[in-house]
Coordinates of N, CA and C in Angstrom, one line a residue:
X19 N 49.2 31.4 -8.5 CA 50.3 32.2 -8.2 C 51.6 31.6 -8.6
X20 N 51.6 30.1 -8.4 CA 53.1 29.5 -8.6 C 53.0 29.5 -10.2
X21 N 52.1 29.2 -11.1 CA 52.3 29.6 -12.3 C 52.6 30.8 -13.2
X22 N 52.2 31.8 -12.4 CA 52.3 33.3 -12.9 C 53.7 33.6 -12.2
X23 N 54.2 33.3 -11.4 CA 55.9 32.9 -10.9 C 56.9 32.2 -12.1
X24 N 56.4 31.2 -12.4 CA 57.0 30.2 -13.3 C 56.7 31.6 -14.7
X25 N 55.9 31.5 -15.2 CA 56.4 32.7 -16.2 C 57.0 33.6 -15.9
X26 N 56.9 34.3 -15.3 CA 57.4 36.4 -14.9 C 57.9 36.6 -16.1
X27 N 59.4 35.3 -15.5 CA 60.7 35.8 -16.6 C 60.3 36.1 -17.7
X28 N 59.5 35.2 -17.7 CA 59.5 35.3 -19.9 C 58.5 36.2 -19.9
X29 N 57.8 36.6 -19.5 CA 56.7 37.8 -19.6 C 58.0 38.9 -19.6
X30 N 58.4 39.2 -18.5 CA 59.0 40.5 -18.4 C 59.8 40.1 -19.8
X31 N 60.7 39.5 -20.0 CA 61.6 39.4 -21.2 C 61.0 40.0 -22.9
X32 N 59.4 38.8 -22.6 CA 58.7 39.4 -24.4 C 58.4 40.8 -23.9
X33 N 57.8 41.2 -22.7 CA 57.1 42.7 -22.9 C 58.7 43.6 -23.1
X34 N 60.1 43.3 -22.7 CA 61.1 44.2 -23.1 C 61.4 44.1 -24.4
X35 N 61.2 42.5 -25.4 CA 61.6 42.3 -26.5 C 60.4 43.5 -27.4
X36 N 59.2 43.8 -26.8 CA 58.0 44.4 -27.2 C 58.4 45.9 -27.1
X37 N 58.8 46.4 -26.5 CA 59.4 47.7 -26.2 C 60.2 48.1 -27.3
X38 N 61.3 46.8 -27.5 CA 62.6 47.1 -28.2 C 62.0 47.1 -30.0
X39 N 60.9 47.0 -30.0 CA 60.9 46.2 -31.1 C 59.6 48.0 -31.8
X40 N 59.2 48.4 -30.8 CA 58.2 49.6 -31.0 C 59.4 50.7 -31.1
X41 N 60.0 50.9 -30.3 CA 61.3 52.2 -30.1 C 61.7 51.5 -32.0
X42 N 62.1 50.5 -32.3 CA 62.9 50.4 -33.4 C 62.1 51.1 -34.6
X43 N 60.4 50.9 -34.5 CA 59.9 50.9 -35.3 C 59.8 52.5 -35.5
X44 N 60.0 53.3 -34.5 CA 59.8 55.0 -34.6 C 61.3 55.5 -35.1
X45 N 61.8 54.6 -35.3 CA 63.3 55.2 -36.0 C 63.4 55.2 -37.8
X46 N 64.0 56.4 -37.9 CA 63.7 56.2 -39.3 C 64.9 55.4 -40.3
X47 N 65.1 55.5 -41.4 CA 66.3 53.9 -42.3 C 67.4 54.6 -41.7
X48 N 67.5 55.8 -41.6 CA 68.8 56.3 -41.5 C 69.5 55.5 -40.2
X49 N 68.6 55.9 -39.4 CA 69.2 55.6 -37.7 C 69.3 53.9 -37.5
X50 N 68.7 53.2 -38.2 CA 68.8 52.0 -38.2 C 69.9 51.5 -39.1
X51 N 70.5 52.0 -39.8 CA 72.0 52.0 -40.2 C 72.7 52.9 -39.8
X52 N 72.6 53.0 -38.6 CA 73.2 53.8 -37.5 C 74.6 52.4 -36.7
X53 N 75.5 52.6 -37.1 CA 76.2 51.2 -36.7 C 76.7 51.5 -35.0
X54 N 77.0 52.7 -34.8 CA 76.8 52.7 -33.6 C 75.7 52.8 -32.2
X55 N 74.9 52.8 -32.9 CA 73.4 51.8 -32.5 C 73.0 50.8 -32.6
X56 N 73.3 50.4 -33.9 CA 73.0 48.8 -33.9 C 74.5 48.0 -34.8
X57 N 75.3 47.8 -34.1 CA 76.7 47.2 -34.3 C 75.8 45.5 -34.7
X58 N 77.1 45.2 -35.6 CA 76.8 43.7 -35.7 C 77.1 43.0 -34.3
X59 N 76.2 41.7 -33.9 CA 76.7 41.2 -32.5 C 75.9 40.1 -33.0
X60 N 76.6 39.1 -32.1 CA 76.2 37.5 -31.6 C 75.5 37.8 -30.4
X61 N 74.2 36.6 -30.2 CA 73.6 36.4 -29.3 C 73.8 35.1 -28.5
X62 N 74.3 35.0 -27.6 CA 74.2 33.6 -26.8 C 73.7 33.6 -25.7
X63 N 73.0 33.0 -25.6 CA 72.0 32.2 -24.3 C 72.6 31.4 -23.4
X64 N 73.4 31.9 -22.0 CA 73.9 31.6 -21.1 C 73.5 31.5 -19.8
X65 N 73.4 30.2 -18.6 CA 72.7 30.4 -17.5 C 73.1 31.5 -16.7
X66 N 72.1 32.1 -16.4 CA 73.0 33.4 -15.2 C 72.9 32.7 -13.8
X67 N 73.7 33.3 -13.7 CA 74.4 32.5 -12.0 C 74.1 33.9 -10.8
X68 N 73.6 34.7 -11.4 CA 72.9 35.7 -10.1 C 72.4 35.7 -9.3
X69 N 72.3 36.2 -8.3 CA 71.2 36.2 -7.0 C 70.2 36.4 -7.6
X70 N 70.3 37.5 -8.6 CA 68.9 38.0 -9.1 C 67.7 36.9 -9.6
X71 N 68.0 36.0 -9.7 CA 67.3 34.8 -10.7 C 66.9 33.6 -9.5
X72 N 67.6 33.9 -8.2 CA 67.2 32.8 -7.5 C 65.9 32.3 -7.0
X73 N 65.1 33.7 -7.2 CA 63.9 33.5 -6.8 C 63.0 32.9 -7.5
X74 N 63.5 33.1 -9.1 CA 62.5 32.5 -9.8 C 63.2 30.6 -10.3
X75 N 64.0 30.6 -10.1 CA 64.6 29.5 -9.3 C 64.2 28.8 -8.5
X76 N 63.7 29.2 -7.6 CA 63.4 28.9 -6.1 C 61.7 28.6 -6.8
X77 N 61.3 29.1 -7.1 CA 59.6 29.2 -7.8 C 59.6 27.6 -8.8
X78 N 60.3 28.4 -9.6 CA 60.5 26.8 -10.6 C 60.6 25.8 -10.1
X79 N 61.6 25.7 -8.8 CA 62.2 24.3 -8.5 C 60.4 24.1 -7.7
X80 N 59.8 25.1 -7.3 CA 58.7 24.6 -6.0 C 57.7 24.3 -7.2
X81 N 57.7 24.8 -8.5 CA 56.0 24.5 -9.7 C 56.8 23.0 -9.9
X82 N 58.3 22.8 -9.9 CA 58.2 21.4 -10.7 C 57.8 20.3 -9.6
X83 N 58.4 20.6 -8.4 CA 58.2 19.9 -7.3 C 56.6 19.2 -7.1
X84 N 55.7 20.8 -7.6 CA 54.2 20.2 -7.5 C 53.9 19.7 -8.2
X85 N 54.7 19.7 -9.6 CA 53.9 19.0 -11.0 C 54.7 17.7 -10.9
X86 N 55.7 17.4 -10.0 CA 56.0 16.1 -10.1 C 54.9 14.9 -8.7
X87 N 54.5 15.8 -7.6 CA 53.7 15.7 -6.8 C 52.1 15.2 -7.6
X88 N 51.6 16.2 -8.1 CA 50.6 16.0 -9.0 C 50.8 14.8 -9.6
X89 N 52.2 15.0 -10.6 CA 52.0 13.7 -11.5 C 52.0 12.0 -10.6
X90 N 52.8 12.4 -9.3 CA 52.5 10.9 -8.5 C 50.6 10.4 -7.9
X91 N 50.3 11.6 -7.7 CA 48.8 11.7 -7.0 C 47.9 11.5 -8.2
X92 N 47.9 12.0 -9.6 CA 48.0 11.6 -11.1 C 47.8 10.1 -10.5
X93 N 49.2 9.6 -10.8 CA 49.2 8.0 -10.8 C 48.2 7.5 -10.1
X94 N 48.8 8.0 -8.7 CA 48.1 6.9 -8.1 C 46.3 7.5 -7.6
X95 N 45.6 8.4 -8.3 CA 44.0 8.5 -8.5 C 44.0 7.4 -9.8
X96 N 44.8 6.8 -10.6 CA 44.3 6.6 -11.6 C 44.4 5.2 -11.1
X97 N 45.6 4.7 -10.5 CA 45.7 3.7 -9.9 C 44.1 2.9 -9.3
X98 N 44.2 4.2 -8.3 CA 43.2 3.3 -7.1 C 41.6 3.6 -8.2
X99 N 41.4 4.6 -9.5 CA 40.3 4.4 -10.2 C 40.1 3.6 -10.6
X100 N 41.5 2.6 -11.7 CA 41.2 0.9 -11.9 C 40.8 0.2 -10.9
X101 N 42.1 0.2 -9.5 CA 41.3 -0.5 -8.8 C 39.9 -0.5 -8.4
X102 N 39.6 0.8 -8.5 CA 37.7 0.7 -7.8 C 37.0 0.3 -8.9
X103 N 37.3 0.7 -9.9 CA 36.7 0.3 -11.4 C 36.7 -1.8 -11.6
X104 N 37.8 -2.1 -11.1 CA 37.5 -3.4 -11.1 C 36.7 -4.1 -9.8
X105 N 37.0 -3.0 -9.2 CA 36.1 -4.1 -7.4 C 34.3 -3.7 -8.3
X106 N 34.1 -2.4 -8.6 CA 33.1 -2.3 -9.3 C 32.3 -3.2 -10.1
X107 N 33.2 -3.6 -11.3 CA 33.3 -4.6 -12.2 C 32.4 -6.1 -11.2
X108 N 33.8 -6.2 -10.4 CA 33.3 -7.2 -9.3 C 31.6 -7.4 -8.8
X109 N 31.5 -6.4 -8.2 CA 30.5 -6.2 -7.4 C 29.7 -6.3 -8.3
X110 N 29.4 -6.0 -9.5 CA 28.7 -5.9 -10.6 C 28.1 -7.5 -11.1
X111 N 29.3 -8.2 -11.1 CA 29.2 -9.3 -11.1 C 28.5 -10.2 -10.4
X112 N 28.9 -10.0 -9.0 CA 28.2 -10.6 -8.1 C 26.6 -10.6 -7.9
X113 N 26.1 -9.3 -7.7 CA 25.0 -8.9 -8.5 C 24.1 -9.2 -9.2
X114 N 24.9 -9.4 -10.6 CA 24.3 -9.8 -11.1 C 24.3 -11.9 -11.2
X115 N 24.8 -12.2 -10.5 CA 25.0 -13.6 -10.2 C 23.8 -13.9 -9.1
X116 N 23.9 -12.7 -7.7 CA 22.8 -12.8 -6.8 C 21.1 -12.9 -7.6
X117 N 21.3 -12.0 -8.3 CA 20.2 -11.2 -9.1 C 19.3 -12.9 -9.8
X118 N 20.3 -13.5 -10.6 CA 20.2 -14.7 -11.7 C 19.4 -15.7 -10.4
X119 N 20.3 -16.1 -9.2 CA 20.0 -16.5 -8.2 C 18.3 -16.2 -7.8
X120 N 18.2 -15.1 -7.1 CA 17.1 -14.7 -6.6 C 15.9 -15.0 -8.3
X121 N 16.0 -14.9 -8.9 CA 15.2 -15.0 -9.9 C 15.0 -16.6 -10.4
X122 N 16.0 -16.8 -10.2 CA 15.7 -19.0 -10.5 C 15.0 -19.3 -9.1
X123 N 14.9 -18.8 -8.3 CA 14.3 -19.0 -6.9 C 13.3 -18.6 -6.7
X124 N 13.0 -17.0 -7.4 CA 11.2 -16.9 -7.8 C 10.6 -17.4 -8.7
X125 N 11.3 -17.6 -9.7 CA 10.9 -18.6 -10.8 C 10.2 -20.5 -10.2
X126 N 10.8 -21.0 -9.0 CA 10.9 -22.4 -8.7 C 10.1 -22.0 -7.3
X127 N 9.6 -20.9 -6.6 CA 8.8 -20.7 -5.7 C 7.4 -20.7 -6.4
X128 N 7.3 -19.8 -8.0 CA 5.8 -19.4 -8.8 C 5.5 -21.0 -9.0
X129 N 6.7 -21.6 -9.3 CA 6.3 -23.0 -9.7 C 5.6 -23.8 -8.7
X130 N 6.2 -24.0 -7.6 CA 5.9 -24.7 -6.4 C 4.3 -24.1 -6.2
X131 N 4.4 -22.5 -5.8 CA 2.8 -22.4 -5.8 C 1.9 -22.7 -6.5
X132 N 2.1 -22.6 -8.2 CA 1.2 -23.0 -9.1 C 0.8 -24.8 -8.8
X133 N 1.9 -25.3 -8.3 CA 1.6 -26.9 -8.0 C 0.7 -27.0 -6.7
X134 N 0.9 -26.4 -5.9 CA 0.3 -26.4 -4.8 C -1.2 -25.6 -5.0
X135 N -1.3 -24.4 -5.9 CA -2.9 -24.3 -6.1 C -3.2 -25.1 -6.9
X136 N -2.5 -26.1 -7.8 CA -3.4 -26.9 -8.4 C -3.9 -28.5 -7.7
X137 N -3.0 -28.5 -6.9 CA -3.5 -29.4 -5.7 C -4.3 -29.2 -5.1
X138 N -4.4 -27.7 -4.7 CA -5.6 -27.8 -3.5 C -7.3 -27.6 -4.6
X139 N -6.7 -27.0 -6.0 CA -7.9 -26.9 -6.7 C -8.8 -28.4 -6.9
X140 N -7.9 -29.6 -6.7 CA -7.9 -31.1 -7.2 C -8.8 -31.8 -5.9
X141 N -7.9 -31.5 -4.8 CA -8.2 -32.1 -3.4 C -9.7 -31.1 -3.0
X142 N -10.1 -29.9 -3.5 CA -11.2 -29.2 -3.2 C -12.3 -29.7 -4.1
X143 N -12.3 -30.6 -5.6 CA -13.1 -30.9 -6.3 C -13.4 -32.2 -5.9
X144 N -12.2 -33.1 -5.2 CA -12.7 -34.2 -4.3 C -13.7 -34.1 -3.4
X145 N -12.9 -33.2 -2.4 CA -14.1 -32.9 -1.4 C -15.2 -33.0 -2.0
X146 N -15.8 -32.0 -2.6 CA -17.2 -31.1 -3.4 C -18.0 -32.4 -3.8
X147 N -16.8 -33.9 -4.6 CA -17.3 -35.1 -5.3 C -17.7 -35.8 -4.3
X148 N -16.9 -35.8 -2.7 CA -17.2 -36.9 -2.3 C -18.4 -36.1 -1.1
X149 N -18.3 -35.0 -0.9 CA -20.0 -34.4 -0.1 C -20.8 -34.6 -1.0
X150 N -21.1 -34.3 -2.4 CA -22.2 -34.4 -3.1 C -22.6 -35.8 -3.1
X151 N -21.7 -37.0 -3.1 CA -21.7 -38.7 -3.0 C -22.3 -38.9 -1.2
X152 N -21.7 -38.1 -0.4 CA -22.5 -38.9 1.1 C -23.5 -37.7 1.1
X153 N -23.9 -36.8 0.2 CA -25.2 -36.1 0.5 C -26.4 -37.2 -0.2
X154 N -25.7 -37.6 -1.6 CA -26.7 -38.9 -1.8 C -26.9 -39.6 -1.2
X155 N -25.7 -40.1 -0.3 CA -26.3 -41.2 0.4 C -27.1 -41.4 1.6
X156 N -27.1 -39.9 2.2 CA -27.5 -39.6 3.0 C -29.7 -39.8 2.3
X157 N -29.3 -39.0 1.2 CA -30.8 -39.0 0.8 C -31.6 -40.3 0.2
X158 N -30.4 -40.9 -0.4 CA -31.0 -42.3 -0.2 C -31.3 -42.7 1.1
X159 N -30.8 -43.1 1.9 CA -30.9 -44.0 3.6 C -32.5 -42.5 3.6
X160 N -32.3 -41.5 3.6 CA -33.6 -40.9 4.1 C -35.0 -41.3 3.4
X161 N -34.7 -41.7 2.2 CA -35.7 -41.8 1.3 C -36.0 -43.3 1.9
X162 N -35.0 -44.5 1.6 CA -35.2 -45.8 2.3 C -36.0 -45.9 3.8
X163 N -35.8 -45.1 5.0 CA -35.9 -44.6 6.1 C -37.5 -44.4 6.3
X164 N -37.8 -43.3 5.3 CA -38.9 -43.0 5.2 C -39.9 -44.2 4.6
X165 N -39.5 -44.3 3.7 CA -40.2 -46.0 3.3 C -40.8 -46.8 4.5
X166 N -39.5 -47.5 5.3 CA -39.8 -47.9 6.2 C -40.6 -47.7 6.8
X167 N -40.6 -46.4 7.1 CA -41.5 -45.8 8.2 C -42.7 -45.9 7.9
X168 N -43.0 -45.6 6.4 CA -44.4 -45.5 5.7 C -44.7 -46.5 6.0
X169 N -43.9 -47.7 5.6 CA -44.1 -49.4 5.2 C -44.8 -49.6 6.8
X170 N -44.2 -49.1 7.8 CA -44.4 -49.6 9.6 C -45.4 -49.0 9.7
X171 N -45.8 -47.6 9.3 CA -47.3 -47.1 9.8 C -48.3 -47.7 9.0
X172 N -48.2 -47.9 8.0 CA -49.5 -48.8 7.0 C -49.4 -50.2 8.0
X173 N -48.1 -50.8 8.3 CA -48.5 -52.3 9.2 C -49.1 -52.2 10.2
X174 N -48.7 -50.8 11.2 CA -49.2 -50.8 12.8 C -50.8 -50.2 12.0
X175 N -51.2 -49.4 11.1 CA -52.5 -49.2 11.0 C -53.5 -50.3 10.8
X176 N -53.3 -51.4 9.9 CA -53.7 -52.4 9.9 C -54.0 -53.7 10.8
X177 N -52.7 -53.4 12.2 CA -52.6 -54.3 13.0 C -53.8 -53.3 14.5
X178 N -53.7 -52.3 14.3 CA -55.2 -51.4 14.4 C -56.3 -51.8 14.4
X179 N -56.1 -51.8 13.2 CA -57.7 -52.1 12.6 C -58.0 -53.9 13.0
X180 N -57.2 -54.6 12.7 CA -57.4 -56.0 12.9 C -57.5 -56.2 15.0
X181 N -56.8 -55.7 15.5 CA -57.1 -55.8 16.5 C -58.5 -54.9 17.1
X182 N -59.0 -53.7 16.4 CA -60.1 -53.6 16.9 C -61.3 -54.4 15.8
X183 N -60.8 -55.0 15.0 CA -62.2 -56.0 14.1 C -62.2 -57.2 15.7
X184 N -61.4 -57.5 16.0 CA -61.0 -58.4 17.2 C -61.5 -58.1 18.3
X185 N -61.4 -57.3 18.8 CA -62.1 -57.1 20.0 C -63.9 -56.7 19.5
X186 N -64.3 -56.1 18.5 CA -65.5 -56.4 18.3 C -66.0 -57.6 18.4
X187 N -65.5 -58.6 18.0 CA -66.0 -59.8 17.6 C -66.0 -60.5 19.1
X188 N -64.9 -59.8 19.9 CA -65.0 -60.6 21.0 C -66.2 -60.0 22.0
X189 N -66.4 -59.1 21.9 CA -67.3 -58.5 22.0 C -69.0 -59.1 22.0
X190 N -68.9 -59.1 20.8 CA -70.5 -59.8 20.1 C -69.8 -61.5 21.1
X191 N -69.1 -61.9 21.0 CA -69.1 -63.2 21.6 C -69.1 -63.5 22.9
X192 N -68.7 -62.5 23.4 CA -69.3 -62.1 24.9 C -70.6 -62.0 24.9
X193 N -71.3 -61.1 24.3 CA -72.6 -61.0 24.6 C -73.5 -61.8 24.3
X194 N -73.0 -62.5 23.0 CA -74.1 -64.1 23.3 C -73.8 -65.2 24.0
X195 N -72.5 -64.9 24.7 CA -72.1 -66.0 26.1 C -72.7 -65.7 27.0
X196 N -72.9 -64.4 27.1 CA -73.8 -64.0 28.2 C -75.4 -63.9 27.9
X197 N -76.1 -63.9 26.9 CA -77.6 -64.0 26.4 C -77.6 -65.9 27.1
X198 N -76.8 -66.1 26.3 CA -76.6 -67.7 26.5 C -77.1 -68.1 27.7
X199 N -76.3 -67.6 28.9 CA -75.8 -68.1 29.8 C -76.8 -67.5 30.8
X200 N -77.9 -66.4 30.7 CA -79.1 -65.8 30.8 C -79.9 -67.0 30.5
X201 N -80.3 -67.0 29.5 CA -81.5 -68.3 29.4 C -81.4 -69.9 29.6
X202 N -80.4 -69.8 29.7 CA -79.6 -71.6 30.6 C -80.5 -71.1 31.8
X203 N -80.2 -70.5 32.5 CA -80.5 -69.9 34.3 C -81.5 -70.3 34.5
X204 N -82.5 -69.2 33.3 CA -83.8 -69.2 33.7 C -84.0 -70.1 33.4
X205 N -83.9 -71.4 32.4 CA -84.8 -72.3 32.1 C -84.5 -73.4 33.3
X206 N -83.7 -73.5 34.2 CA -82.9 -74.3 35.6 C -84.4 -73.8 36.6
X207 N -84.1 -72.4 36.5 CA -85.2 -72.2 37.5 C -86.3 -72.2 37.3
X208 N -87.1 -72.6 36.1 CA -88.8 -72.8 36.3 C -88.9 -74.4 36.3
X209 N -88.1 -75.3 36.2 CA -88.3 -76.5 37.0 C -88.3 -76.4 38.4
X210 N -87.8 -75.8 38.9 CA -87.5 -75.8 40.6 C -88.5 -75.0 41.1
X211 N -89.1 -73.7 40.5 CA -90.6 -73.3 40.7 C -91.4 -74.3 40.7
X212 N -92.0 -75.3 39.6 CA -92.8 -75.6 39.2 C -92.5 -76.9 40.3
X213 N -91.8 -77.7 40.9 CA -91.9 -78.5 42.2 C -92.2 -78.4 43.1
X214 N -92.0 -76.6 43.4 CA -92.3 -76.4 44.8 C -93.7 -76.1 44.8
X215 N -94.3 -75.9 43.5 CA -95.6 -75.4 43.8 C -96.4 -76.9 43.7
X216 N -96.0 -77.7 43.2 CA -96.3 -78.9 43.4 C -96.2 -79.8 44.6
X217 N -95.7 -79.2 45.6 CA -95.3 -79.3 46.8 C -96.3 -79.3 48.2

């Protein structure tokens, strides 16, 4: 509305210059050298000082007022857009500084773990070397163990056997201590018969 204000004047003005200019055109050469119709004259362009004009006055002074309004609010959107455009910038930066950060930090964490699974891959092949080393040794001492054992039952079977060859023999030597000791007796007692019957 305040723009279509700010024209009128000059609308209304061309649409009468538009008027004047069609009425001219229905006139024929005569009437146009008609000098009491169209007398020679000077045109000058002077402010009118009317009431009549105040209002569009009053319009003008209120469209410049906004277009000088605009042009400060202008400024300063453009103002505070560098400024955001630089905190932006900023932030951007930071970012990407955090960003560089966090990534030298997953980079030196992959590392750390790759050291640490190859540790535990190292310390787990120890293990594995040194159960398979006390499972030998285990099977050695069992195998030794067993030996033994074999080596003690072959000795206690033999000491078996030699102690019952032993008691046989003591045996048979009992029995002819006692056959012995049988015919000693009797031969004691048929002298001692043979006196009394002599008796």
């Amino acid at each position: 509305f305040d723009r279509i204000q700010e024209n009128a004047r000059a609308e209304f003005m061309f649409a009468r210059a538009g008027i004047i200019v069609e009425f001219e055109n229905m006139l024929s050469t005569g009437d146009l050298k008609n000098e009491k119709w169209f007398p020679t004259w000077l045109q000058v362009l002077v402010p009118t000082l009317d009431d009549s004009n105040s209002g569009s006055s009053e319009w003008a002074g209120r469209v410049l007022a906004l277009k000088k309004n605009m042009s400060r609010v202008e400024a300063s959107l453009s103002a505070k857009l560098v400024e955001s455009e630089a905190k932006r910038e900023k932030a951007e930066k930071m970012l990407e500084a955090k960003f560089e950060t966090a990534e030298k930090l997953r980079e030196e964490a992959e590392a750390r773990l790759e050291e640490h699974r190859q540790q535990a891959a190292i310390l787990k092949e120890e293990e594995r070397v040194e159960s398979n080393r006390k499972h030998e040794l285990l099977a050695q001492k069992s195998d030794r163990l067993e030996q033994k054992s074999n080596r003690l039952e072959h000795m206690l079977s033999l000491i078996c056997n030699h102690l019952g060859d032993l008691e046989n023999t003591h045996e048979e030597e009992d029995a002819e201590a006692t056959t012995s000791m049988t015919s000693t007796t009797s031969a004691k007692k048929i002298p001692r018969a043979l006196k009394k019957s002599r008796k």
